[in-house]
Amino acid sequence: MAIGKRLNKAREGIDREKLYPLADAIKMVKERAKAKFDETIEVAINLGLDPRHADQMVRGVVTLPNGTGRTLRVGVFARGAKADEAKAAGADVVGAEDLVEKVQNGTIDFDRCIATPDMMPLVGRLGKVLGPRGLMPNPKIGTVTMDVTGAVKGAKGGSVEFRVEKAGILQAGVGKASFSEEKLVENIKALADAVSKAKPAGSKGTYIQRVAVSSTMGPGVKVEPGTILG
């Protein structure tokens, strides 16, 4: 009941049918982020496509200009000089066969996973473990790469992976409630720009249809789609 009352109070002043300019929506969400922890600010974008078709899948990675506010643990599958490079770049877990065995035994000490191309035959064995967690390295989002330093620093510096779900909705965390309104607006626009550039050829009609922002424990606020671009 307490949670229900708090959420109902947070909804006061929000017109559930109105589309707000992005800056106004962010202000309203921040004002209502009253939890005892620094809530994550999340954006949900409804895209005009059907991801069940291979030519309408949207997936990518974007480095947010102001970071995410999260400290990610990064794991890297690499050998030799590339393993040393990963450690120097700040990777938390680095290994080859030993790391594969560790993951197979159920120990996953990382939030983002990177691999050099030569390691993929080994890492491929972990598909059933890493895949459901969204951790499987993929060249399309820059996590299978020889540029280990760039990938690790990107993950540590605030890069966010995005992927459209079955219902055509894409969701991502874009910062913390403690961020300024300006920084959150910049981050959301960077995400929207990346999503816009990832528009598949098979998508017809209006691509970005509906947008909403919310905090971890707060209500959603609908956003005028045109205000998140540019």
PDB file of C-alpha atoms in Angstrom, residues 77 79 96-98 100-101 103-105 118-132 136-137:
ATOM      1  CA  PHE A  77      38.616 -12.775 -23.575  1.00  0.00           C
ATOM      2  CA  ARG A  79      45.594 -13.780 -25.108  1.00  0.00           C
ATOM      3  CA  ALA A  96      41.352 -17.135 -22.288  1.00  0.00           C
ATOM      4  CA  GLU A  97      40.706 -20.840 -21.639  1.00  0.00           C
ATOM      5  CA  ASP A  98      40.821 -20.188 -17.903  1.00  0.00           C
ATOM      6  CA  VAL A 100      35.959 -19.761 -20.391  1.00  0.00           C
ATOM      7  CA  GLU A 101      36.155 -22.529 -17.778  1.00  0.00           C
ATOM      8  CA  VAL A 103      32.192 -18.868 -16.835  1.00  0.00           C
ATOM      9  CA  GLN A 104      31.152 -22.437 -17.694  1.00  0.00           C
ATOM     10  CA  ASN A 105      31.265 -23.199 -13.973  1.00  0.00           C
ATOM     11  CA  ASP A 118      40.574 -15.177 -32.470  1.00  0.00           C
ATOM     12  CA  MET A 119      38.870 -16.016 -29.157  1.00  0.00           C
ATOM     13  CA  MET A 120      35.373 -16.401 -30.608  1.00  0.00           C
ATOM     14  CA  PRO A 121      35.627 -20.149 -31.350  1.00  0.00           C
ATOM     15  CA  LEU A 122      36.197 -20.601 -27.605  1.00  0.00           C
ATOM     16  CA  VAL A 123      33.724 -17.948 -26.467  1.00  0.00           C
ATOM     17  CA  GLY A 124      31.086 -19.424 -28.792  1.00  0.00           C
ATOM     18  CA  ARG A 125      30.811 -22.365 -26.400  1.00  0.00           C
ATOM     19  CA  LEU A 126      29.430 -19.956 -23.811  1.00  0.00           C
ATOM     20  CA  GLY A 127      26.429 -18.884 -25.899  1.00  0.00           C
ATOM     21  CA  LYS A 128      23.896 -20.600 -23.633  1.00  0.00           C
ATOM     22  CA  VAL A 129      25.420 -18.927 -20.577  1.00  0.00           C
ATOM     23  CA  LEU A 130      26.198 -15.436 -21.871  1.00  0.00           C
ATOM     24  CA  GLY A 131      23.424 -15.111 -24.467  1.00  0.00           C
ATOM     25  CA  PRO A 132      20.417 -15.020 -22.097  1.00  0.00           C
ATOM     26  CA  MET A 136      27.613 -12.441 -25.702  1.00  0.00           C
ATOM     27  CA  PRO A 137      30.301 -10.477 -27.618  1.00  0.00           C
TER      28      PRO A 137
END
